[in-house]
Amino acid sequence: MRSLGVLATALVLALSGCSGDEEPEKGPDLPTQNELTAYFGAVASYDTDALAAAAEVARDGSPAQAYLGYLGDYAASADAAGQPVAGSEVKAVDGGFTACGGTGKPDECVTWSDLEGEDGALTDFTVNDVALDDSLVDLGDQAPVAAEGLYEVQPDFAYRSPQSGTLFVTVTVTAGDVPVSPEPGVYIEQDQILNGTRTRAPATVEAGASTPVVLAFPHAEKAGLDGQVTFDLGLAGQGTQSIGFGLATSAG
């Protein structure tokens, strides 16, 4: 995986207490500065293994943990599509961390700040001054949409990017006896209808395989995060099936 050796080593050192000052820089409730650097380094890397390992820094069930889950889904979808996201270097700044590039332009930067923690675990923060509660929805407790022997679609996360205003919705698609092909969908929230666009997502999920898939809905700046997602799932040789679910459960 991209720079996995460096990221994994940094994370192990941070979590084992073998590098740097072990006193939390920003208060006793937060993780150590080394652990925070490992967490946000993983975030900026878009490396699925590093993102999974960084979950040890976040509190279970917190927005900080859900954010890792969303990014892990996005990165896995991009990898499955053959369009991996190039990682970027994270830098510590006053009150947080920043990185440039990634899914945006090389000179487009994101800053994670207003860090909050509990008992040495990271719980929450803002992304470009936008709270996770205002941009991220954890859908993991929803029941999957399934047809026995054909497919299962598990809603995972929804995230509205503060940089682009695009709403990204991730689902885990499992194909049954035949390959399936997720298509761009539609997001409806009250009187707003947002048409999806193709993004870093696999065109086909092979029979018996399972992968996260990201759906993208541009121009969602003014849309609420409680609307309805609908998209078509092509079934090889068996037509299409409409998949629908709501963004019903808030992260955190």
JSON list of C-alpha atoms in Angstrom, two decimals:
[
{"chain": "A", "resi": 1, "resn": "MET", "atom": "CA", "xyz": [0.00, 0.00, 0.00]},
{"chain": "A", "resi": 2, "resn": "ARG", "atom": "CA", "xyz": [1.13, 3.63, -0.42]},
{"chain": "A", "resi": 3, "resn": "SER", "atom": "CA", "xyz": [3.86, 4.50, 2.17]},
{"chain": "A", "resi": 4, "resn": "LEU", "atom": "CA", "xyz": [2.38, 1.86, 4.47]},
{"chain": "A", "resi": 5, "resn": "GLY", "atom": "CA", "xyz": [5.72, 0.97, 6.01]},
{"chain": "A", "resi": 6, "resn": "VAL", "atom": "CA", "xyz": [6.41, 4.52, 7.17]},
{"chain": "A", "resi": 7, "resn": "LEU", "atom": "CA", "xyz": [2.83, 5.07, 8.35]},
{"chain": "A", "resi": 8, "resn": "ALA", "atom": "CA", "xyz": [2.60, 1.75, 10.15]},
{"chain": "A", "resi": 9, "resn": "THR", "atom": "CA", "xyz": [5.96, 2.32, 11.87]},
{"chain": "A", "resi": 10, "resn": "ALA", "atom": "CA", "xyz": [4.91, 5.80, 12.99]},
{"chain": "A", "resi": 11, "resn": "LEU", "atom": "CA", "xyz": [1.62, 4.48, 14.31]},
{"chain": "A", "resi": 12, "resn": "VAL", "atom": "CA", "xyz": [3.24, 1.60, 16.20]},
{"chain": "A", "resi": 13, "resn": "LEU", "atom": "CA", "xyz": [5.80, 3.92, 17.76]},
{"chain": "A", "resi": 14, "resn": "ALA", "atom": "CA", "xyz": [3.10, 6.39, 18.74]},
{"chain": "A", "resi": 15, "resn": "LEU", "atom": "CA", "xyz": [0.85, 3.76, 20.28]},
{"chain": "A", "resi": 16, "resn": "SER", "atom": "CA", "xyz": [3.68, 1.93, 22.06]},
{"chain": "A", "resi": 17, "resn": "GLY", "atom": "CA", "xyz": [5.14, 5.05, 23.59]},
{"chain": "A", "resi": 18, "resn": "CYS", "atom": "CA", "xyz": [8.51, 4.76, 21.86]},
{"chain": "A", "resi": 19, "resn": "SER", "atom": "CA", "xyz": [8.84, 8.15, 20.22]},
{"chain": "A", "resi": 20, "resn": "GLY", "atom": "CA", "xyz": [8.88, 11.69, 21.50]},
{"chain": "A", "resi": 21, "resn": "ASP", "atom": "CA", "xyz": [7.29, 13.30, 24.51]},
{"chain": "A", "resi": 22, "resn": "GLU", "atom": "CA", "xyz": [4.44, 11.22, 25.90]},
{"chain": "A", "resi": 23, "resn": "GLU", "atom": "CA", "xyz": [2.69, 14.17, 27.57]},
{"chain": "A", "resi": 24, "resn": "PRO", "atom": "CA", "xyz": [-0.37, 15.25, 25.60]},
{"chain": "A", "resi": 25, "resn": "GLU", "atom": "CA", "xyz": [0.37, 18.64, 24.10]},
{"chain": "A", "resi": 26, "resn": "LYS", "atom": "CA", "xyz": [-3.18, 19.94, 24.25]},
{"chain": "A", "resi": 27, "resn": "GLY", "atom": "CA", "xyz": [-4.57, 18.65, 27.50]},
{"chain": "A", "resi": 28, "resn": "PRO", "atom": "CA", "xyz": [-4.99, 15.44, 29.51]},
{"chain": "A", "resi": 29, "resn": "ASP", "atom": "CA", "xyz": [-8.17, 14.32, 27.70]},
{"chain": "A", "resi": 30, "resn": "LEU", "atom": "CA", "xyz": [-6.51, 14.12, 24.28]},
{"chain": "A", "resi": 31, "resn": "PRO", "atom": "CA", "xyz": [-4.15, 11.45, 22.96]},
{"chain": "A", "resi": 32, "resn": "THR", "atom": "CA", "xyz": [-0.44, 12.26, 22.95]},
{"chain": "A", "resi": 33, "resn": "GLN", "atom": "CA", "xyz": [0.93, 14.51, 20.24]},
{"chain": "A", "resi": 34, "resn": "ASN", "atom": "CA", "xyz": [2.59, 11.48, 18.64]},
{"chain": "A", "resi": 35, "resn": "GLU", "atom": "CA", "xyz": [-0.71, 9.60, 18.53]},
{"chain": "A", "resi": 36, "resn": "LEU", "atom": "CA", "xyz": [-2.48, 12.61, 17.05]},
{"chain": "A", "resi": 37, "resn": "THR", "atom": "CA", "xyz": [0.22, 12.92, 14.40]},
{"chain": "A", "resi": 38, "resn": "ALA", "atom": "CA", "xyz": [-0.23, 9.22, 13.57]},
{"chain": "A", "resi": 39, "resn": "TYR", "atom": "CA", "xyz": [-4.03, 9.63, 13.35]},
{"chain": "A", "resi": 40, "resn": "PHE", "atom": "CA", "xyz": [-3.99, 12.63, 11.03]},
{"chain": "A", "resi": 41, "resn": "GLY", "atom": "CA", "xyz": [-1.07, 11.19, 9.07]},
{"chain": "A", "resi": 42, "resn": "ALA", "atom": "CA", "xyz": [-3.29, 8.19, 8.33]},
{"chain": "A", "resi": 43, "resn": "VAL", "atom": "CA", "xyz": [-6.17, 10.51, 7.41]},
{"chain": "A", "resi": 44, "resn": "ALA", "atom": "CA", "xyz": [-3.98, 12.35, 4.89]},
{"chain": "A", "resi": 45, "resn": "SER", "atom": "CA", "xyz": [-2.56, 9.11, 3.49]},
{"chain": "A", "resi": 46, "resn": "TYR", "atom": "CA", "xyz": [-5.80, 7.57, 2.13]},
{"chain": "A", "resi": 47, "resn": "ASP", "atom": "CA", "xyz": [-4.17, 4.22, 2.92]},
{"chain": "A", "resi": 48, "resn": "THR", "atom": "CA", "xyz": [-6.78, 1.69, 4.02]},
{"chain": "A", "resi": 49, "resn": "ASP", "atom": "CA", "xyz": [-4.45, -0.24, 6.35]},
{"chain": "A", "resi": 50, "resn": "ALA", "atom": "CA", "xyz": [-3.15, 2.92, 8.01]},
{"chain": "A", "resi": 51, "resn": "LEU", "atom": "CA", "xyz": [-6.69, 4.25, 8.46]},
{"chain": "A", "resi": 52, "resn": "ALA", "atom": "CA", "xyz": [-7.78, 0.99, 10.09]},
{"chain": "A", "resi": 53, "resn": "ALA", "atom": "CA", "xyz": [-4.79, 1.04, 12.44]},
{"chain": "A", "resi": 54, "resn": "ALA", "atom": "CA", "xyz": [-5.46, 4.67, 13.42]},
{"chain": "A", "resi": 55, "resn": "ALA", "atom": "CA", "xyz": [-8.81, 3.63, 14.89]},
{"chain": "A", "resi": 56, "resn": "GLU", "atom": "CA", "xyz": [-6.90, 2.79, 18.08]},
{"chain": "A", "resi": 57, "resn": "VAL", "atom": "CA", "xyz": [-6.40, 6.52, 18.62]},
{"chain": "A", "resi": 58, "resn": "ALA", "atom": "CA", "xyz": [-10.14, 7.34, 18.42]},
{"chain": "A", "resi": 59, "resn": "ARG", "atom": "CA", "xyz": [-12.81, 6.58, 21.00]},
{"chain": "A", "resi": 60, "resn": "ASP", "atom": "CA", "xyz": [-15.24, 3.82, 20.04]},
{"chain": "A", "resi": 61, "resn": "GLY", "atom": "CA", "xyz": [-18.48, 5.21, 18.65]},
{"chain": "A", "resi": 62, "resn": "SER", "atom": "CA", "xyz": [-17.14, 8.76, 18.33]},
{"chain": "A", "resi": 63, "resn": "PRO", "atom": "CA", "xyz": [-17.30, 11.06, 15.30]},
{"chain": "A", "resi": 64, "resn": "ALA", "atom": "CA", "xyz": [-13.50, 10.76, 15.11]},
{"chain": "A", "resi": 65, "resn": "GLN", "atom": "CA", "xyz": [-13.84, 7.01, 14.63]},
{"chain": "A", "resi": 66, "resn": "ALA", "atom": "CA", "xyz": [-16.66, 7.41, 12.08]},
{"chain": "A", "resi": 67, "resn": "TYR", "atom": "CA", "xyz": [-14.50, 9.84, 10.09]},
{"chain": "A", "resi": 68, "resn": "LEU", "atom": "CA", "xyz": [-11.84, 7.15, 9.75]},
{"chain": "A", "resi": 69, "resn": "GLY", "atom": "CA", "xyz": [-14.52, 4.69, 8.64]},
{"chain": "A", "resi": 70, "resn": "TYR", "atom": "CA", "xyz": [-15.75, 7.05, 5.94]},
{"chain": "A", "resi": 71, "resn": "LEU", "atom": "CA", "xyz": [-12.24, 7.72, 4.64]},
{"chain": "A", "resi": 72, "resn": "GLY", "atom": "CA", "xyz": [-11.47, 4.00, 4.70]},
{"chain": "A", "resi": 73, "resn": "ASP", "atom": "CA", "xyz": [-14.54, 3.36, 2.54]},
{"chain": "A", "resi": 74, "resn": "TYR", "atom": "CA", "xyz": [-13.62, 6.16, 0.15]},
{"chain": "A", "resi": 75, "resn": "ALA", "atom": "CA", "xyz": [-10.05, 4.91, -0.20]},
{"chain": "A", "resi": 76, "resn": "ALA", "atom": "CA", "xyz": [-11.16, 1.30, -0.72]},
{"chain": "A", "resi": 77, "resn": "SER", "atom": "CA", "xyz": [-13.66, 2.36, -3.39]},
{"chain": "A", "resi": 78, "resn": "ALA", "atom": "CA", "xyz": [-10.98, 4.38, -5.18]},
{"chain": "A", "resi": 79, "resn": "ASP", "atom": "CA", "xyz": [-8.55, 1.46, -5.01]},
{"chain": "A", "resi": 80, "resn": "ALA", "atom": "CA", "xyz": [-11.18, -0.93, -6.39]},
{"chain": "A", "resi": 81, "resn": "ALA", "atom": "CA", "xyz": [-11.80, 1.49, -9.26]},
{"chain": "A", "resi": 82, "resn": "GLY", "atom": "CA", "xyz": [-8.10, 1.63, -10.10]},
{"chain": "A", "resi": 83, "resn": "GLN", "atom": "CA", "xyz": [-8.06, 5.32, -9.14]},
{"chain": "A", "resi": 84, "resn": "PRO", "atom": "CA", "xyz": [-6.20, 5.42, -5.81]},
{"chain": "A", "resi": 85, "resn": "VAL", "atom": "CA", "xyz": [-6.00, 8.76, -4.02]},
{"chain": "A", "resi": 86, "resn": "ALA", "atom": "CA", "xyz": [-2.47, 10.10, -3.69]},
{"chain": "A", "resi": 87, "resn": "GLY", "atom": "CA", "xyz": [-1.57, 10.66, -0.07]},
{"chain": "A", "resi": 88, "resn": "SER", "atom": "CA", "xyz": [-0.30, 13.99, 1.21]},
{"chain": "A", "resi": 89, "resn": "GLU", "atom": "CA", "xyz": [1.98, 15.11, 4.01]},
{"chain": "A", "resi": 90, "resn": "VAL", "atom": "CA", "xyz": [0.35, 16.22, 7.23]},
{"chain": "A", "resi": 91, "resn": "LYS", "atom": "CA", "xyz": [1.80, 19.10, 9.23]},
{"chain": "A", "resi": 92, "resn": "ALA", "atom": "CA", "xyz": [1.10, 20.20, 12.78]},
{"chain": "A", "resi": 93, "resn": "VAL", "atom": "CA", "xyz": [-0.25, 23.73, 13.09]},
{"chain": "A", "resi": 94, "resn": "ASP", "atom": "CA", "xyz": [-1.47, 25.77, 16.02]},
{"chain": "A", "resi": 95, "resn": "GLY", "atom": "CA", "xyz": [-4.45, 23.87, 17.42]},
{"chain": "A", "resi": 96, "resn": "GLY", "atom": "CA", "xyz": [-4.49, 21.04, 14.91]},
{"chain": "A", "resi": 97, "resn": "PHE", "atom": "CA", "xyz": [-3.10, 19.64, 11.66]},
{"chain": "A", "resi": 98, "resn": "THR", "atom": "CA", "xyz": [-3.18, 20.52, 7.97]},
{"chain": "A", "resi": 99, "resn": "ALA", "atom": "CA", "xyz": [-2.50, 18.82, 4.63]},
{"chain": "A", "resi": 100, "resn": "CYS", "atom": "CA", "xyz": [-2.79, 19.85, 0.99]},
{"chain": "A", "resi": 101, "resn": "GLY", "atom": "CA", "xyz": [-3.71, 17.88, -2.11]},
{"chain": "A", "resi": 102, "resn": "GLY", "atom": "CA", "xyz": [-5.34, 14.47, -1.67]},
{"chain": "A", "resi": 103, "resn": "THR", "atom": "CA", "xyz": [-8.70, 14.45, -3.45]},
{"chain": "A", "resi": 104, "resn": "GLY", "atom": "CA", "xyz": [-8.45, 18.18, -4.16]},
{"chain": "A", "resi": 105, "resn": "LYS", "atom": "CA", "xyz": [-6.07, 20.38, -6.13]},
{"chain": "A", "resi": 106, "resn": "PRO", "atom": "CA", "xyz": [-2.39, 20.35, -5.04]},
{"chain": "A", "resi": 107, "resn": "ASP", "atom": "CA", "xyz": [-2.76, 23.80, -3.48]},
{"chain": "A", "resi": 108, "resn": "GLU", "atom": "CA", "xyz": [-6.12, 23.03, -1.85]},
{"chain": "A", "resi": 109, "resn": "CYS", "atom": "CA", "xyz": [-5.64, 22.45, 1.86]},
{"chain": "A", "resi": 110, "resn": "VAL", "atom": "CA", "xyz": [-7.70, 21.06, 4.69]},
{"chain": "A", "resi": 111, "resn": "THR", "atom": "CA", "xyz": [-7.23, 21.86, 8.37]},
{"chain": "A", "resi": 112, "resn": "TRP", "atom": "CA", "xyz": [-8.37, 19.66, 11.25]},
{"chain": "A", "resi": 113, "resn": "SER", "atom": "CA", "xyz": [-8.71, 21.69, 14.45]},
{"chain": "A", "resi": 114, "resn": "ASP", "atom": "CA", "xyz": [-10.77, 22.17, 17.64]},
{"chain": "A", "resi": 115, "resn": "LEU", "atom": "CA", "xyz": [-9.59, 18.74, 18.77]},
{"chain": "A", "resi": 116, "resn": "GLU", "atom": "CA", "xyz": [-11.57, 17.08, 21.56]},
{"chain": "A", "resi": 117, "resn": "GLY", "atom": "CA", "xyz": [-10.79, 13.97, 23.54]},
{"chain": "A", "resi": 118, "resn": "GLU", "atom": "CA", "xyz": [-11.85, 11.78, 26.42]},
{"chain": "A", "resi": 119, "resn": "ASP", "atom": "CA", "xyz": [-9.60, 9.64, 28.61]},
{"chain": "A", "resi": 120, "resn": "GLY", "atom": "CA", "xyz": [-6.73, 9.90, 26.16]},
{"chain": "A", "resi": 121, "resn": "ALA", "atom": "CA", "xyz": [-8.77, 9.06, 23.04]},
{"chain": "A", "resi": 122, "resn": "LEU", "atom": "CA", "xyz": [-9.71, 11.43, 20.23]},
{"chain": "A", "resi": 123, "resn": "THR", "atom": "CA", "xyz": [-13.46, 12.02, 20.01]},
{"chain": "A", "resi": 124, "resn": "ASP", "atom": "CA", "xyz": [-14.18, 15.00, 17.78]},
{"chain": "A", "resi": 125, "resn": "PHE", "atom": "CA", "xyz": [-12.75, 17.88, 15.73]},
{"chain": "A", "resi": 126, "resn": "THR", "atom": "CA", "xyz": [-13.66, 20.27, 12.94]},
{"chain": "A", "resi": 127, "resn": "VAL", "atom": "CA", "xyz": [-12.70, 20.07, 9.26]},
{"chain": "A", "resi": 128, "resn": "ASN", "atom": "CA", "xyz": [-12.05, 23.54, 7.84]},
{"chain": "A", "resi": 129, "resn": "ASP", "atom": "CA", "xyz": [-14.03, 24.88, 10.81]},
{"chain": "A", "resi": 130, "resn": "VAL", "atom": "CA", "xyz": [-17.05, 22.64, 10.08]},
{"chain": "A", "resi": 131, "resn": "ALA", "atom": "CA", "xyz": [-18.10, 20.30, 12.90]},
{"chain": "A", "resi": 132, "resn": "LEU", "atom": "CA", "xyz": [-18.31, 16.60, 12.10]},
{"chain": "A", "resi": 133, "resn": "ASP", "atom": "CA", "xyz": [-21.86, 16.56, 13.49]},
{"chain": "A", "resi": 134, "resn": "ASP", "atom": "CA", "xyz": [-22.78, 18.99, 10.69]},
{"chain": "A", "resi": 135, "resn": "SER", "atom": "CA", "xyz": [-21.11, 17.04, 7.89]},
{"chain": "A", "resi": 136, "resn": "LEU", "atom": "CA", "xyz": [-20.93, 13.32, 8.76]},
{"chain": "A", "resi": 137, "resn": "VAL", "atom": "CA", "xyz": [-23.67, 10.71, 9.17]},
{"chain": "A", "resi": 138, "resn": "ASP", "atom": "CA", "xyz": [-22.93, 7.16, 10.34]},
{"chain": "A", "resi": 139, "resn": "LEU", "atom": "CA", "xyz": [-25.37, 4.76, 8.67]},
{"chain": "A", "resi": 140, "resn": "GLY", "atom": "CA", "xyz": [-23.86, 1.58, 10.03]},
{"chain": "A", "resi": 141, "resn": "ASP", "atom": "CA", "xyz": [-26.85, 0.61, 12.16]},
{"chain": "A", "resi": 142, "resn": "GLN", "atom": "CA", "xyz": [-29.19, 0.49, 9.15]},
{"chain": "A", "resi": 143, "resn": "ALA", "atom": "CA", "xyz": [-30.34, -2.86, 7.85]},
{"chain": "A", "resi": 144, "resn": "PRO", "atom": "CA", "xyz": [-28.85, -3.84, 4.49]},
{"chain": "A", "resi": 145, "resn": "VAL", "atom": "CA", "xyz": [-30.88, -3.76, 1.29]},
{"chain": "A", "resi": 146, "resn": "ALA", "atom": "CA", "xyz": [-30.64, -7.29, -0.11]},
{"chain": "A", "resi": 147, "resn": "ALA", "atom": "CA", "xyz": [-32.00, -9.85, -2.53]},
{"chain": "A", "resi": 148, "resn": "GLU", "atom": "CA", "xyz": [-30.95, -13.37, -1.64]},
{"chain": "A", "resi": 149, "resn": "GLY", "atom": "CA", "xyz": [-28.43, -14.81, -4.05]},
{"chain": "A", "resi": 150, "resn": "LEU", "atom": "CA", "xyz": [-28.12, -11.55, -6.00]},
{"chain": "A", "resi": 151, "resn": "TYR", "atom": "CA", "xyz": [-26.77, -8.68, -3.89]},
{"chain": "A", "resi": 152, "resn": "GLU", "atom": "CA", "xyz": [-26.51, -6.99, -0.52]},
{"chain": "A", "resi": 153, "resn": "VAL", "atom": "CA", "xyz": [-26.04, -3.24, -0.10]},
{"chain": "A", "resi": 154, "resn": "GLN", "atom": "CA", "xyz": [-25.07, -1.98, 3.35]},
{"chain": "A", "resi": 155, "resn": "PRO", "atom": "CA", "xyz": [-25.26, 1.81, 3.87]},
{"chain": "A", "resi": 156, "resn": "ASP", "atom": "CA", "xyz": [-22.09, 2.96, 5.65]},
{"chain": "A", "resi": 157, "resn": "PHE", "atom": "CA", "xyz": [-21.50, 6.72, 5.80]},
{"chain": "A", "resi": 158, "resn": "ALA", "atom": "CA", "xyz": [-22.51, 10.06, 4.32]},
{"chain": "A", "resi": 159, "resn": "TYR", "atom": "CA", "xyz": [-20.13, 13.01, 4.35]},
{"chain": "A", "resi": 160, "resn": "ARG", "atom": "CA", "xyz": [-20.50, 16.50, 2.92]},
{"chain": "A", "resi": 161, "resn": "SER", "atom": "CA", "xyz": [-17.08, 17.86, 2.01]},
{"chain": "A", "resi": 162, "resn": "PRO", "atom": "CA", "xyz": [-16.47, 21.36, 3.42]},
{"chain": "A", "resi": 163, "resn": "GLN", "atom": "CA", "xyz": [-14.03, 21.97, 0.55]},
{"chain": "A", "resi": 164, "resn": "SER", "atom": "CA", "xyz": [-16.20, 21.05, -2.45]},
{"chain": "A", "resi": 165, "resn": "GLY", "atom": "CA", "xyz": [-19.73, 20.95, -1.05]},
{"chain": "A", "resi": 166, "resn": "THR", "atom": "CA", "xyz": [-20.17, 17.49, -2.58]},
{"chain": "A", "resi": 167, "resn": "LEU", "atom": "CA", "xyz": [-22.13, 14.91, -0.62]},
{"chain": "A", "resi": 168, "resn": "PHE", "atom": "CA", "xyz": [-20.38, 11.54, -0.64]},
{"chain": "A", "resi": 169, "resn": "VAL", "atom": "CA", "xyz": [-22.34, 8.46, 0.40]},
{"chain": "A", "resi": 170, "resn": "THR", "atom": "CA", "xyz": [-20.52, 5.16, 0.90]},
{"chain": "A", "resi": 171, "resn": "VAL", "atom": "CA", "xyz": [-22.11, 1.73, 0.77]},
{"chain": "A", "resi": 172, "resn": "THR", "atom": "CA", "xyz": [-20.62, -1.75, 0.89]},
{"chain": "A", "resi": 173, "resn": "VAL", "atom": "CA", "xyz": [-21.84, -3.73, -2.12]},
{"chain": "A", "resi": 174, "resn": "THR", "atom": "CA", "xyz": [-21.68, -7.52, -2.03]},
{"chain": "A", "resi": 175, "resn": "ALA", "atom": "CA", "xyz": [-22.43, -9.38, -5.25]},
{"chain": "A", "resi": 176, "resn": "GLY", "atom": "CA", "xyz": [-24.13, -12.77, -5.14]},
{"chain": "A", "resi": 177, "resn": "ASP", "atom": "CA", "xyz": [-24.21, -15.23, -8.02]},
{"chain": "A", "resi": 178, "resn": "VAL", "atom": "CA", "xyz": [-23.76, -12.59, -10.73]},
{"chain": "A", "resi": 179, "resn": "PRO", "atom": "CA", "xyz": [-21.65, -9.44, -11.11]},
{"chain": "A", "resi": 180, "resn": "VAL", "atom": "CA", "xyz": [-23.38, -6.18, -10.17]},
{"chain": "A", "resi": 181, "resn": "SER", "atom": "CA", "xyz": [-22.80, -2.65, -11.45]},
{"chain": "A", "resi": 182, "resn": "PRO", "atom": "CA", "xyz": [-23.64, 0.36, -9.23]},
{"chain": "A", "resi": 183, "resn": "GLU", "atom": "CA", "xyz": [-24.75, 3.44, -11.15]},
{"chain": "A", "resi": 184, "resn": "PRO", "atom": "CA", "xyz": [-24.73, 7.13, -10.11]},
{"chain": "A", "resi": 185, "resn": "GLY", "atom": "CA", "xyz": [-27.84, 7.89, -8.11]},
{"chain": "A", "resi": 186, "resn": "VAL", "atom": "CA", "xyz": [-30.12, 10.69, -6.99]},
{"chain": "A", "resi": 187, "resn": "TYR", "atom": "CA", "xyz": [-30.28, 12.45, -3.62]},
{"chain": "A", "resi": 188, "resn": "ILE", "atom": "CA", "xyz": [-33.61, 14.02, -2.65]},
{"chain": "A", "resi": 189, "resn": "GLU", "atom": "CA", "xyz": [-33.99, 16.25, 0.40]},
{"chain": "A", "resi": 190, "resn": "GLN", "atom": "CA", "xyz": [-37.30, 18.13, 0.62]},
{"chain": "A", "resi": 191, "resn": "ASP", "atom": "CA", "xyz": [-37.48, 20.19, -2.61]},
{"chain": "A", "resi": 192, "resn": "GLN", "atom": "CA", "xyz": [-33.85, 19.63, -3.59]},
{"chain": "A", "resi": 193, "resn": "ILE", "atom": "CA", "xyz": [-32.95, 16.97, -6.14]},
{"chain": "A", "resi": 194, "resn": "LEU", "atom": "CA", "xyz": [-29.24, 16.32, -6.64]},
{"chain": "A", "resi": 195, "resn": "ASN", "atom": "CA", "xyz": [-28.12, 14.13, -9.52]},
{"chain": "A", "resi": 196, "resn": "GLY", "atom": "CA", "xyz": [-25.16, 11.91, -8.82]},
{"chain": "A", "resi": 197, "resn": "THR", "atom": "CA", "xyz": [-21.98, 11.84, -10.86]},
{"chain": "A", "resi": 198, "resn": "ARG", "atom": "CA", "xyz": [-19.41, 9.15, -11.51]},
{"chain": "A", "resi": 199, "resn": "THR", "atom": "CA", "xyz": [-16.48, 9.27, -9.14]},
{"chain": "A", "resi": 200, "resn": "ARG", "atom": "CA", "xyz": [-13.82, 6.94, -7.73]},
{"chain": "A", "resi": 201, "resn": "ALA", "atom": "CA", "xyz": [-16.00, 3.83, -7.65]},
{"chain": "A", "resi": 202, "resn": "PRO", "atom": "CA", "xyz": [-15.70, 0.42, -9.33]},
{"chain": "A", "resi": 203, "resn": "ALA", "atom": "CA", "xyz": [-17.83, -0.03, -12.44]},
{"chain": "A", "resi": 204, "resn": "THR", "atom": "CA", "xyz": [-18.50, -3.66, -11.54]},
{"chain": "A", "resi": 205, "resn": "VAL", "atom": "CA", "xyz": [-18.39, -5.81, -8.41]},
{"chain": "A", "resi": 206, "resn": "GLU", "atom": "CA", "xyz": [-17.63, -9.35, -9.48]},
{"chain": "A", "resi": 207, "resn": "ALA", "atom": "CA", "xyz": [-19.77, -12.31, -8.39]},
{"chain": "A", "resi": 208, "resn": "GLY", "atom": "CA", "xyz": [-18.97, -13.30, -4.82]},
{"chain": "A", "resi": 209, "resn": "ALA", "atom": "CA", "xyz": [-16.94, -10.14, -4.16]},
{"chain": "A", "resi": 210, "resn": "SER", "atom": "CA", "xyz": [-17.60, -7.28, -1.73]},
{"chain": "A", "resi": 211, "resn": "THR", "atom": "CA", "xyz": [-16.26, -3.73, -1.76]},
{"chain": "A", "resi": 212, "resn": "PRO", "atom": "CA", "xyz": [-17.13, -0.24, -0.54]},
{"chain": "A", "resi": 213, "resn": "VAL", "atom": "CA", "xyz": [-18.58, 1.98, -3.27]},
{"chain": "A", "resi": 214, "resn": "VAL", "atom": "CA", "xyz": [-18.77, 5.76, -3.10]},
{"chain": "A", "resi": 215, "resn": "LEU", "atom": "CA", "xyz": [-21.68, 7.73, -4.58]},
{"chain": "A", "resi": 216, "resn": "ALA", "atom": "CA", "xyz": [-21.12, 11.45, -5.24]},
{"chain": "A", "resi": 217, "resn": "PHE", "atom": "CA", "xyz": [-23.74, 14.23, -5.29]},
{"chain": "A", "resi": 218, "resn": "PRO", "atom": "CA", "xyz": [-22.25, 17.65, -6.18]},
{"chain": "A", "resi": 219, "resn": "HIS", "atom": "CA", "xyz": [-23.69, 21.01, -5.12]},
{"chain": "A", "resi": 220, "resn": "ALA", "atom": "CA", "xyz": [-25.00, 19.76, -1.78]},
{"chain": "A", "resi": 221, "resn": "GLU", "atom": "CA", "xyz": [-23.95, 22.84, 0.20]},
{"chain": "A", "resi": 222, "resn": "LYS", "atom": "CA", "xyz": [-27.54, 23.75, 1.13]},
{"chain": "A", "resi": 223, "resn": "ALA", "atom": "CA", "xyz": [-28.98, 20.25, 1.33]},
{"chain": "A", "resi": 224, "resn": "GLY", "atom": "CA", "xyz": [-29.87, 18.72, 4.67]},
{"chain": "A", "resi": 225, "resn": "LEU", "atom": "CA", "xyz": [-28.29, 15.45, 5.70]},
{"chain": "A", "resi": 226, "resn": "ASP", "atom": "CA", "xyz": [-31.60, 13.66, 6.23]},
{"chain": "A", "resi": 227, "resn": "GLY", "atom": "CA", "xyz": [-32.69, 13.02, 2.65]},
{"chain": "A", "resi": 228, "resn": "GLN", "atom": "CA", "xyz": [-33.12, 9.89, 0.54]},
{"chain": "A", "resi": 229, "resn": "VAL", "atom": "CA", "xyz": [-30.53, 8.16, -1.66]},
{"chain": "A", "resi": 230, "resn": "THR", "atom": "CA", "xyz": [-31.63, 6.11, -4.66]},
{"chain": "A", "resi": 231, "resn": "PHE", "atom": "CA", "xyz": [-29.40, 4.40, -7.21]},
{"chain": "A", "resi": 232, "resn": "ASP", "atom": "CA", "xyz": [-29.63, 1.60, -9.74]},
{"chain": "A", "resi": 233, "resn": "LEU", "atom": "CA", "xyz": [-27.72, -1.64, -9.38]},
{"chain": "A", "resi": 234, "resn": "GLY", "atom": "CA", "xyz": [-27.22, -3.47, -12.65]},
{"chain": "A", "resi": 235, "resn": "LEU", "atom": "CA", "xyz": [-27.48, -7.26, -12.42]},
{"chain": "A", "resi": 236, "resn": "ALA", "atom": "CA", "xyz": [-25.55, -8.99, -15.20]},
{"chain": "A", "resi": 237, "resn": "GLY", "atom": "CA", "xyz": [-28.11, -10.45, -17.58]},
{"chain": "A", "resi": 238, "resn": "GLN", "atom": "CA", "xyz": [-30.98, -9.82, -15.15]},
{"chain": "A", "resi": 239, "resn": "GLY", "atom": "CA", "xyz": [-31.87, -6.16, -15.57]},
{"chain": "A", "resi": 240, "resn": "THR", "atom": "CA", "xyz": [-31.49, -3.54, -12.85]},
{"chain": "A", "resi": 241, "resn": "GLN", "atom": "CA", "xyz": [-32.66, -3.12, -9.28]},
{"chain": "A", "resi": 242, "resn": "SER", "atom": "CA", "xyz": [-33.40, 0.23, -7.63]},
{"chain": "A", "resi": 243, "resn": "ILE", "atom": "CA", "xyz": [-31.73, 0.62, -4.22]},
{"chain": "A", "resi": 244, "resn": "GLY", "atom": "CA", "xyz": [-32.99, 3.24, -1.77]},
{"chain": "A", "resi": 245, "resn": "PHE", "atom": "CA", "xyz": [-32.34, 4.31, 1.82]},
{"chain": "A", "resi": 246, "resn": "GLY", "atom": "CA", "xyz": [-32.44, 7.42, 3.98]},
{"chain": "A", "resi": 247, "resn": "LEU", "atom": "CA", "xyz": [-29.71, 9.26, 5.87]},
{"chain": "A", "resi": 248, "resn": "ALA", "atom": "CA", "xyz": [-31.32, 8.67, 9.20]},
{"chain": "A", "resi": 249, "resn": "THR", "atom": "CA", "xyz": [-28.68, 8.21, 11.89]},
{"chain": "A", "resi": 250, "resn": "SER", "atom": "CA", "xyz": [-26.24, 10.90, 13.01]},
{"chain": "A", "resi": 251, "resn": "ALA", "atom": "CA", "xyz": [-22.63, 10.08, 13.85]},
{"chain": "A", "resi": 252, "resn": "GLY", "atom": "CA", "xyz": [-21.61, 10.45, 17.45]}
]
